[in-house]
CSV table of C-alpha atoms in Angstrom, one decimal:
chain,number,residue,atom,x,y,z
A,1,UNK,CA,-2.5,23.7,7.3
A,2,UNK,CA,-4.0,22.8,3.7
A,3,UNK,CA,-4.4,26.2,2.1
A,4,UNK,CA,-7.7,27.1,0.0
A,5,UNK,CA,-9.6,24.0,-1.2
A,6,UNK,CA,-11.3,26.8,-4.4
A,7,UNK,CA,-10.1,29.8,-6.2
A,8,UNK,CA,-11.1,32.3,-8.0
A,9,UNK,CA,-8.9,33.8,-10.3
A,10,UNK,CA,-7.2,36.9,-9.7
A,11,UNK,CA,-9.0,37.0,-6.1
A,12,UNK,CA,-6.0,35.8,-3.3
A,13,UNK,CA,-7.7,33.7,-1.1
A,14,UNK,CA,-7.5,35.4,2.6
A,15,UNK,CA,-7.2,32.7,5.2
A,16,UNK,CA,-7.1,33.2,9.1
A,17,UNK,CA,-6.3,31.0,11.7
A,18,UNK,CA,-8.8,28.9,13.6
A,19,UNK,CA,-10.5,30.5,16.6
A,20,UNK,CA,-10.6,28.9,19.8
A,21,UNK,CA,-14.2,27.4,20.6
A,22,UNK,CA,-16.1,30.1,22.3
A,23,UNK,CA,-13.3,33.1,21.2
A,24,UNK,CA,-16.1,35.1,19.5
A,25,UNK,CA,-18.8,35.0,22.4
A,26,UNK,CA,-18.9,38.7,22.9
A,27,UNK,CA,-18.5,39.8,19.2
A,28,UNK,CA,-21.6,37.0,18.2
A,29,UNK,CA,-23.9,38.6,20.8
A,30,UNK,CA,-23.3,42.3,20.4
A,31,UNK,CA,-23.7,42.0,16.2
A,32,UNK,CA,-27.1,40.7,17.3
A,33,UNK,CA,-28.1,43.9,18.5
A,34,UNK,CA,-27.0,46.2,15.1
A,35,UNK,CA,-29.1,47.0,12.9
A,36,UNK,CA,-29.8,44.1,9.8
A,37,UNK,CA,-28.4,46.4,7.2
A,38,UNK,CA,-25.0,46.4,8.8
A,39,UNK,CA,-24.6,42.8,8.3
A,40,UNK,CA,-24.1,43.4,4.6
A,41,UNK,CA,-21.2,43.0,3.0
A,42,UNK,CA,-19.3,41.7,6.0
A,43,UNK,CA,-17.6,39.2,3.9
A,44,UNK,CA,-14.1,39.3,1.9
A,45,UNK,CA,-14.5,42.1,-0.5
A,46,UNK,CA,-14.9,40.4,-4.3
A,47,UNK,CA,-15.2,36.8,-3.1
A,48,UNK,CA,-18.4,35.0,-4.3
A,49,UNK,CA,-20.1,34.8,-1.4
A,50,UNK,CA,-19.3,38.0,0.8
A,51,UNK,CA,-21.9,39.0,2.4
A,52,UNK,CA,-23.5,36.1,3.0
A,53,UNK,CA,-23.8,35.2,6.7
A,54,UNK,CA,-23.8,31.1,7.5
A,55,UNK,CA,-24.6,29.9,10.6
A,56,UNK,CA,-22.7,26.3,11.2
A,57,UNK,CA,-24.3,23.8,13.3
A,58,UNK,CA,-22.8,20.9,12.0
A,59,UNK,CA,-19.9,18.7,13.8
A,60,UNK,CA,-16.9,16.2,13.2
A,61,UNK,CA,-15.5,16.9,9.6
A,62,UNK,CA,-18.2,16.7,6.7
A,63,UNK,CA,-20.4,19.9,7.7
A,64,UNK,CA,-17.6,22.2,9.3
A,65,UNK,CA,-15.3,21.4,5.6
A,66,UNK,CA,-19.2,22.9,3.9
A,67,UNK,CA,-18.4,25.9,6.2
A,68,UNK,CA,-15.0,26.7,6.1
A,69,UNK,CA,-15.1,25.6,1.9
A,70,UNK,CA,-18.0,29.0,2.1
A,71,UNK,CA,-15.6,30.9,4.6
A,72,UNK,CA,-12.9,30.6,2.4
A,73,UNK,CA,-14.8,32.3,-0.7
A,74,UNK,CA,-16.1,35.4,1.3
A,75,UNK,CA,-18.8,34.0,3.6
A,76,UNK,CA,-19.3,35.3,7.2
A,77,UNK,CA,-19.8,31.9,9.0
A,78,UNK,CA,-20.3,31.7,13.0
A,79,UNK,CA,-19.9,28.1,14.0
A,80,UNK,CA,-22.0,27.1,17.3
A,81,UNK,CA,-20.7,24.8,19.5
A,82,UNK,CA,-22.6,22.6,22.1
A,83,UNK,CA,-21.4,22.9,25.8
A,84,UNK,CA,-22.3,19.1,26.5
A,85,UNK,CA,-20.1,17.8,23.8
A,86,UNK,CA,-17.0,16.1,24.8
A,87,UNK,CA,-15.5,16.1,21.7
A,88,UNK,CA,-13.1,18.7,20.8
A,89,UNK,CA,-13.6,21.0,17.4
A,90,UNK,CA,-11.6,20.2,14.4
A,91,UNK,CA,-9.8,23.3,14.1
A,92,UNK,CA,-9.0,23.0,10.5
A,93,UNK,CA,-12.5,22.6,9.4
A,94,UNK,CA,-13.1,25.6,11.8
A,95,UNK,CA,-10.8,28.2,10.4
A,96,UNK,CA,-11.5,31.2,9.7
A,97,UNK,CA,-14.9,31.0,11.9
A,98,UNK,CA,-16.4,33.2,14.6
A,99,UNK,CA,-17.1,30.6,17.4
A,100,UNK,CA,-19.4,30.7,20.5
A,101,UNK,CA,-20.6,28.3,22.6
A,102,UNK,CA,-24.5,27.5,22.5
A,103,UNK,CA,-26.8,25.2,24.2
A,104,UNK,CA,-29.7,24.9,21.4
A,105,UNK,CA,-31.3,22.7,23.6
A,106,UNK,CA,-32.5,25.6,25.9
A,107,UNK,CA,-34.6,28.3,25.9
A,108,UNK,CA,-31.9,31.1,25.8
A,109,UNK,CA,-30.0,29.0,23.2
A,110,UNK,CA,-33.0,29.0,21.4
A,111,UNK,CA,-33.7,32.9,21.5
A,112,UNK,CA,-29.9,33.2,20.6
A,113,UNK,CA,-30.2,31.0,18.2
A,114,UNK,CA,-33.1,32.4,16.0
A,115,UNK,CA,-31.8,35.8,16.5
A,116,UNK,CA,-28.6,34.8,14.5
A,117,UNK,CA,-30.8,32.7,11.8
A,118,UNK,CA,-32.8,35.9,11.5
A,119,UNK,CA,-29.6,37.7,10.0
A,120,UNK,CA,-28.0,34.6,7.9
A,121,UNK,CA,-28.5,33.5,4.4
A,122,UNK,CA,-27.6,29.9,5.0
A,123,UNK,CA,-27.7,27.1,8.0
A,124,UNK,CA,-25.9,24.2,7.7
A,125,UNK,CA,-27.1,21.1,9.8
A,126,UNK,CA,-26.3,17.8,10.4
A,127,UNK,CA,-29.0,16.4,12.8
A,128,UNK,CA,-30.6,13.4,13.3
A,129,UNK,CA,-33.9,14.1,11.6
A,130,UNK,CA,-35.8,13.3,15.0
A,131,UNK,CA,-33.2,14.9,17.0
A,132,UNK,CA,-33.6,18.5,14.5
A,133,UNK,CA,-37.4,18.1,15.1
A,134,UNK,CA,-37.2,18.1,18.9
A,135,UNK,CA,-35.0,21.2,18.6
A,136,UNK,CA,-37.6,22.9,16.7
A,137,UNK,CA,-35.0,23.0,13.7
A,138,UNK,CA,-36.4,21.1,11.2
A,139,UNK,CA,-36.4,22.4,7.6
A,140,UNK,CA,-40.3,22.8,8.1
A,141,UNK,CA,-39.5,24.8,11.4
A,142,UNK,CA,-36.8,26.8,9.9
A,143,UNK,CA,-39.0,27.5,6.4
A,144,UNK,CA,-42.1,28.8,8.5
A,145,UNK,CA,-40.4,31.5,10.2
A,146,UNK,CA,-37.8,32.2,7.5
A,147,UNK,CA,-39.0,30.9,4.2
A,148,UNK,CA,-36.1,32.7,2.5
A,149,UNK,CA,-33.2,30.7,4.4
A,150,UNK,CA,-30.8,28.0,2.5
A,151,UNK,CA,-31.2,25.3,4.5
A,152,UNK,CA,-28.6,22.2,4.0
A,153,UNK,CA,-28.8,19.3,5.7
A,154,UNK,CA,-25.4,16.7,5.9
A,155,UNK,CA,-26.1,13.1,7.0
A,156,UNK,CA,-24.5,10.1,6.5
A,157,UNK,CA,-27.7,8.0,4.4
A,158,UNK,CA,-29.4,11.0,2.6
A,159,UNK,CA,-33.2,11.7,2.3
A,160,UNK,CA,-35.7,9.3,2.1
A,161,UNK,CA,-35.8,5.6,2.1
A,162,UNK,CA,-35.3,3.0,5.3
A,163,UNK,CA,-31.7,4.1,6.8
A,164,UNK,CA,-32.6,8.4,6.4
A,165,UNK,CA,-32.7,8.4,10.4
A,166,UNK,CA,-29.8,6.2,11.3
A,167,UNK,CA,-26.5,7.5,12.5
A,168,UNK,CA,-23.9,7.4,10.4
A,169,UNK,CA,-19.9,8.1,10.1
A,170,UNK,CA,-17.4,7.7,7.6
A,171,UNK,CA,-16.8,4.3,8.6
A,172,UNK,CA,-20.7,3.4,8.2
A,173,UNK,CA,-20.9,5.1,4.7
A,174,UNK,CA,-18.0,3.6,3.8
A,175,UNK,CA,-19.9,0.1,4.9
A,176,UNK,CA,-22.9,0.8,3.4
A,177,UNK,CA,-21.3,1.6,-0.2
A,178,UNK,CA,-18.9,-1.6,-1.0
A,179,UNK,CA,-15.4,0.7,-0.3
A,180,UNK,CA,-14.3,-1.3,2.4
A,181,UNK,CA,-14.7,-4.1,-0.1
A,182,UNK,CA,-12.7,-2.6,-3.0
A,183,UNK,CA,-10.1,-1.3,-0.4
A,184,UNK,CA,-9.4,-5.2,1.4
A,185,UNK,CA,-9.4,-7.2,-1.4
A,186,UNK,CA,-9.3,-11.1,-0.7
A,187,UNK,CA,-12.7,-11.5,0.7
A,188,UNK,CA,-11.9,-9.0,3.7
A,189,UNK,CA,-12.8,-5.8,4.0
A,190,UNK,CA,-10.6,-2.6,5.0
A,191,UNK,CA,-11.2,0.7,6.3
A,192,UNK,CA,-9.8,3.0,3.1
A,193,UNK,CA,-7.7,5.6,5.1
A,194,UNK,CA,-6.5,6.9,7.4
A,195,UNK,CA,-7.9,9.9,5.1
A,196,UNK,CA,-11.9,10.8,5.5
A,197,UNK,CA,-12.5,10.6,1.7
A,198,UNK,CA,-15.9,10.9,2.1
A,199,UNK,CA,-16.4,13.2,4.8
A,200,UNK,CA,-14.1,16.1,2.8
A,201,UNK,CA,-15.8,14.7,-0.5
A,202,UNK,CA,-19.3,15.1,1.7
A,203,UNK,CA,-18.4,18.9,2.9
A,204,UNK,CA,-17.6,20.0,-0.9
A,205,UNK,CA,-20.9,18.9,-1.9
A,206,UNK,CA,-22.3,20.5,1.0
A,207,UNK,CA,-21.2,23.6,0.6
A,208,UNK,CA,-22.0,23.2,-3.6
A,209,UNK,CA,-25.5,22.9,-2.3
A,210,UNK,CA,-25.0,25.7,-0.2
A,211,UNK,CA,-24.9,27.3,-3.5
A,212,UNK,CA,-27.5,25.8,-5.9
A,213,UNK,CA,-29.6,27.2,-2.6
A,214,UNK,CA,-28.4,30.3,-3.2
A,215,UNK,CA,-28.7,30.9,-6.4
A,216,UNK,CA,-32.3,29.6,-6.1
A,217,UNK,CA,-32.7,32.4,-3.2
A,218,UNK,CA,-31.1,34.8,-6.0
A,219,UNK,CA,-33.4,34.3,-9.0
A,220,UNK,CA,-36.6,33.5,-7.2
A,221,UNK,CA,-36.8,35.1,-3.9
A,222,UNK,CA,-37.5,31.8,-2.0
A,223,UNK,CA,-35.6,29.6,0.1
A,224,UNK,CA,-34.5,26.3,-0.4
A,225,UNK,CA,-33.9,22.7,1.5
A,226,UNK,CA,-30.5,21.9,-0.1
A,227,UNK,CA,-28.9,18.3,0.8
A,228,UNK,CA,-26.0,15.5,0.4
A,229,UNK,CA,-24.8,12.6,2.3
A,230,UNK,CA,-21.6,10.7,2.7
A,231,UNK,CA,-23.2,7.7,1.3
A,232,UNK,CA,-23.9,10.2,-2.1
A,233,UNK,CA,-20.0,11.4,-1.8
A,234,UNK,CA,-19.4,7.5,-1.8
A,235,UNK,CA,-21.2,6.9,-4.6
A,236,UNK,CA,-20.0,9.9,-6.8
A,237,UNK,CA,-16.6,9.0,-5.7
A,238,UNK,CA,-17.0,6.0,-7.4
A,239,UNK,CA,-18.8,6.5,-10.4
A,240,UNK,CA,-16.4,5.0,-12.4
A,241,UNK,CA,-16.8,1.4,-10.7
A,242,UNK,CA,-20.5,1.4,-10.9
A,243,UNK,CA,-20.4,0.9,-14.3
A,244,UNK,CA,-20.0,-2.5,-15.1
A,245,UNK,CA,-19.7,-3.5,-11.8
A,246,UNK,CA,-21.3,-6.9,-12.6
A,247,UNK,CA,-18.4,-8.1,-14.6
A,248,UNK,CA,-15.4,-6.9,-12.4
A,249,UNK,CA,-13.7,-9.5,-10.5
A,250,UNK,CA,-15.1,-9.6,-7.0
A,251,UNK,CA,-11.4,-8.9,-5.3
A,252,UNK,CA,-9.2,-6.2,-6.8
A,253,UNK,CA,-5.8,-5.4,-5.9
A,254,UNK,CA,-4.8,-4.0,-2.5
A,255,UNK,CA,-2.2,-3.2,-0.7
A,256,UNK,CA,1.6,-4.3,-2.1
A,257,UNK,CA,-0.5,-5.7,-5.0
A,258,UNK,CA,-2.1,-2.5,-6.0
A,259,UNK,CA,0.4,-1.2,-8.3
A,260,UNK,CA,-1.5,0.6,-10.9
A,261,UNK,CA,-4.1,-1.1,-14.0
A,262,UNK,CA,-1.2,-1.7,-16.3
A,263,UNK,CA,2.6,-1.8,-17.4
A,264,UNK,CA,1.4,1.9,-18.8
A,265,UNK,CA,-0.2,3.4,-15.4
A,266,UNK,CA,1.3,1.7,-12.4
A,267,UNK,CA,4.1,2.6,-9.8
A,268,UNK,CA,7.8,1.7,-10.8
A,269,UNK,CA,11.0,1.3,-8.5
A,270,UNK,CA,13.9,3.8,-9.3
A,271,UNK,CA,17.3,3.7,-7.8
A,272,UNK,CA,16.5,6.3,-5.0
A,273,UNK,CA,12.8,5.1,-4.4
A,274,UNK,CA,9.3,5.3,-6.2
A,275,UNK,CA,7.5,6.9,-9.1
A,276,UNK,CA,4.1,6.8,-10.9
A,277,UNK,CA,3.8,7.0,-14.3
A,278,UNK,CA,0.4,7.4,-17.0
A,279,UNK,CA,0.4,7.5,-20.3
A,280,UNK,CA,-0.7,5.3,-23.4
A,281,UNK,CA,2.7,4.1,-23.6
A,282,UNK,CA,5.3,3.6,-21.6
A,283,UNK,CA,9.1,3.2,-23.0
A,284,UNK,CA,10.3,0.0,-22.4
A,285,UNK,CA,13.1,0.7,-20.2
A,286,UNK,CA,14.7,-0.7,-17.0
A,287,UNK,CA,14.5,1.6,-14.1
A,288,UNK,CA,17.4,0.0,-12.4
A,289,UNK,CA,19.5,2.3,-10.1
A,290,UNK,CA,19.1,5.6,-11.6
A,291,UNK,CA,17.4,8.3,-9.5
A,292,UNK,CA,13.8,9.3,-9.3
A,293,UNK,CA,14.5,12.7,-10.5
A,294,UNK,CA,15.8,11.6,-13.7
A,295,UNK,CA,13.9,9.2,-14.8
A,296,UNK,CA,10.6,11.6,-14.2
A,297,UNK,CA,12.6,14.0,-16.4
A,298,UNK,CA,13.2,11.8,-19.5
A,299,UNK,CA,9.3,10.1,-18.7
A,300,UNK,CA,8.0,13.6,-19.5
A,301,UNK,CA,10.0,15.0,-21.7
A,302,UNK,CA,8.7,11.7,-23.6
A,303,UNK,CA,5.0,12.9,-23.2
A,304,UNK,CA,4.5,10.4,-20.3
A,305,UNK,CA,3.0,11.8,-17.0
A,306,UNK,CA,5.2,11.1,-14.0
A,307,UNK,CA,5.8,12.0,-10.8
A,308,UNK,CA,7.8,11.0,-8.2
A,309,UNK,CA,6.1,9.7,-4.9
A,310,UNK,CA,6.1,12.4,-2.2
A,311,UNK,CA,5.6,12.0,1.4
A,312,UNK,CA,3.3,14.4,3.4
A,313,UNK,CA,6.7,15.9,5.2
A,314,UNK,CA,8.3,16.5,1.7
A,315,UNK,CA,5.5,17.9,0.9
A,316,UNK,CA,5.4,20.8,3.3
A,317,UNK,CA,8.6,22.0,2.1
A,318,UNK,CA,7.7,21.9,-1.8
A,319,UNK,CA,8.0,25.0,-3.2
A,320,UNK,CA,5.2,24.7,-5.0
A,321,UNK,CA,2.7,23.4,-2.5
A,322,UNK,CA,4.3,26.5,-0.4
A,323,UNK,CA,3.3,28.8,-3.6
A,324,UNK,CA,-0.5,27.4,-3.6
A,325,UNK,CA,-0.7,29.0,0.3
């Protein structure tokens, strides 16, 4: 499991395992019935946001990563699952979360619902904007009954112009921004992956709105509408292409012939296997047989950054990976 995405320093981060979808059904409805002050300061004592109750709506990746990024820095988040969805839960988006089971298409879901958005600070959604209408949970629902709620929406196209209403995944944001472009090369797109980029790019920015709304709640008394997109995570992601992206050539490297920008910031072939190394000069040296290990070693000890290239199940057992939880 990928330990805390944020720190603070000198706070351990305090991580739990996921809960099963519907584990915290009893414990959700009987905290309905104490008494508002006792939700204070249910969160992780000294973490930013403890005491701070969230209420998680959202599904797939990009919303629950918003919820567990606020779980994991003191937040009391209850994630609601809907009985008709055939889709399982992404338990490592979901860690850390009280889950229960909710039909917010019903009546009872409903009463359930509101009762739990009575005692929270934040909701994150990631609705349709017609579909969180006819659920009555529309930021204009939502603000008339609790005008001090941080209400964040997650959607794949953002607020406002002809696409806000359409559907979208990673796949479709990735479409919709020229990644799949940049990442085929040759005149044919690619799906950049297997990785969501921009559905854990999306969640961070999420839960960053999370607190802007917040902080607004904190210095003015009133709520908030907070938002981001995947499309916006595409964008940001990528900021550094959009400049001058007139007068780049129209297919860049990919695959075996994406080595790196230059003889100083490119992958190089050791004896034992691969390395990358960045700097504003590189030696001129021939990598020939010699291990990795050694020739990140001298590469660094010559003020070049290097690193050898790790696989995901070397990584597990780096000590250092291990040390960061």
């Amino acid at each position: 499991m990928p330990g805390a995405a944020v720190g603070v320093e000198g706070v351990p981060a305090t991580l739990s395992p996921r809960h099963l979808p519907d584990a915290d059904r009893a414990a959700v409805l009987a905290d309905l019935d104490a008494p508002a002050a006792a939700h204070e300061g249910t969160g992780t004592a000294q973490l930013p946001f403890a005491g701070v109750r969230v209420v998680d709506l959202t599904q797939i990746l990009a919303g629950p990563t918003a919820g567990r990024l606020l779980g994991e820095l003191g937040a009391d988040v209850t994630k609601i699952n809907s009985p008709q969805r055939k889709v399982g839960a992404h338990g490592f988006v979901n860690r850390g979360k009280h889950t229960v089971l909710l039909d917010v298409e019903s009546p009872r879901g409903q009463q359930v619902l509101w009762r739990l958005l009575d005692g929270a600070g934040v909701l994150l959604q990631n609705f349709p904007r017609s579909t969180a209408r006819r659920y009555g949970l529309s930021w204009a629902h939502v603000k008339a009954r609790r005008p001090d709620l941080v209400y964040v929406s997650v959607s794949c196209y953002g607020l406002g112009g002809p696409w806000e209403s359409r559907r979208g995944y990673e796949t479709q944001a990735q479409a919709a921004t020229g990644i799949m472009c940049r990442a085929g090369g040759g005149g044919r797109p690619r799906v950049l992956g297997p990785y969501n980029l921009l559905d854990y790019g999306t969640g961070v920015l999420a839960a960053f709105a999370a607190a802007l709304g917040l902080y607004r709640r904190a210095t003015t008394g009133e709520g908030a509408h907070a938002h981001t997109s995947l499309t916006q995570a595409a964008t940001h992601h990528q900021g550094v292409h959009l400049v001058g992206a007139d007068r780049r050539p129209a297919a860049e490297p990919s695959g075996p012939y994406a080595l790196g920008t230059g003889p100083a910031h490119r992958f190089h072939r050791a004896g034992d296997g691969w390395l990358f190394a960045a700097g504003p000069d590189l030696p001129d040296v021939d990598f020939g047989t010699a291990p990795v290990a050694r020739w990140v070693a001298e590469l660094r000890a010559a003020g070049t950054a290097a690193h050898e290239v790790v696989g995901l199940a070397d990584l597990m057992t780096d000590p250092a990976a291990r040390a960061r939880g």
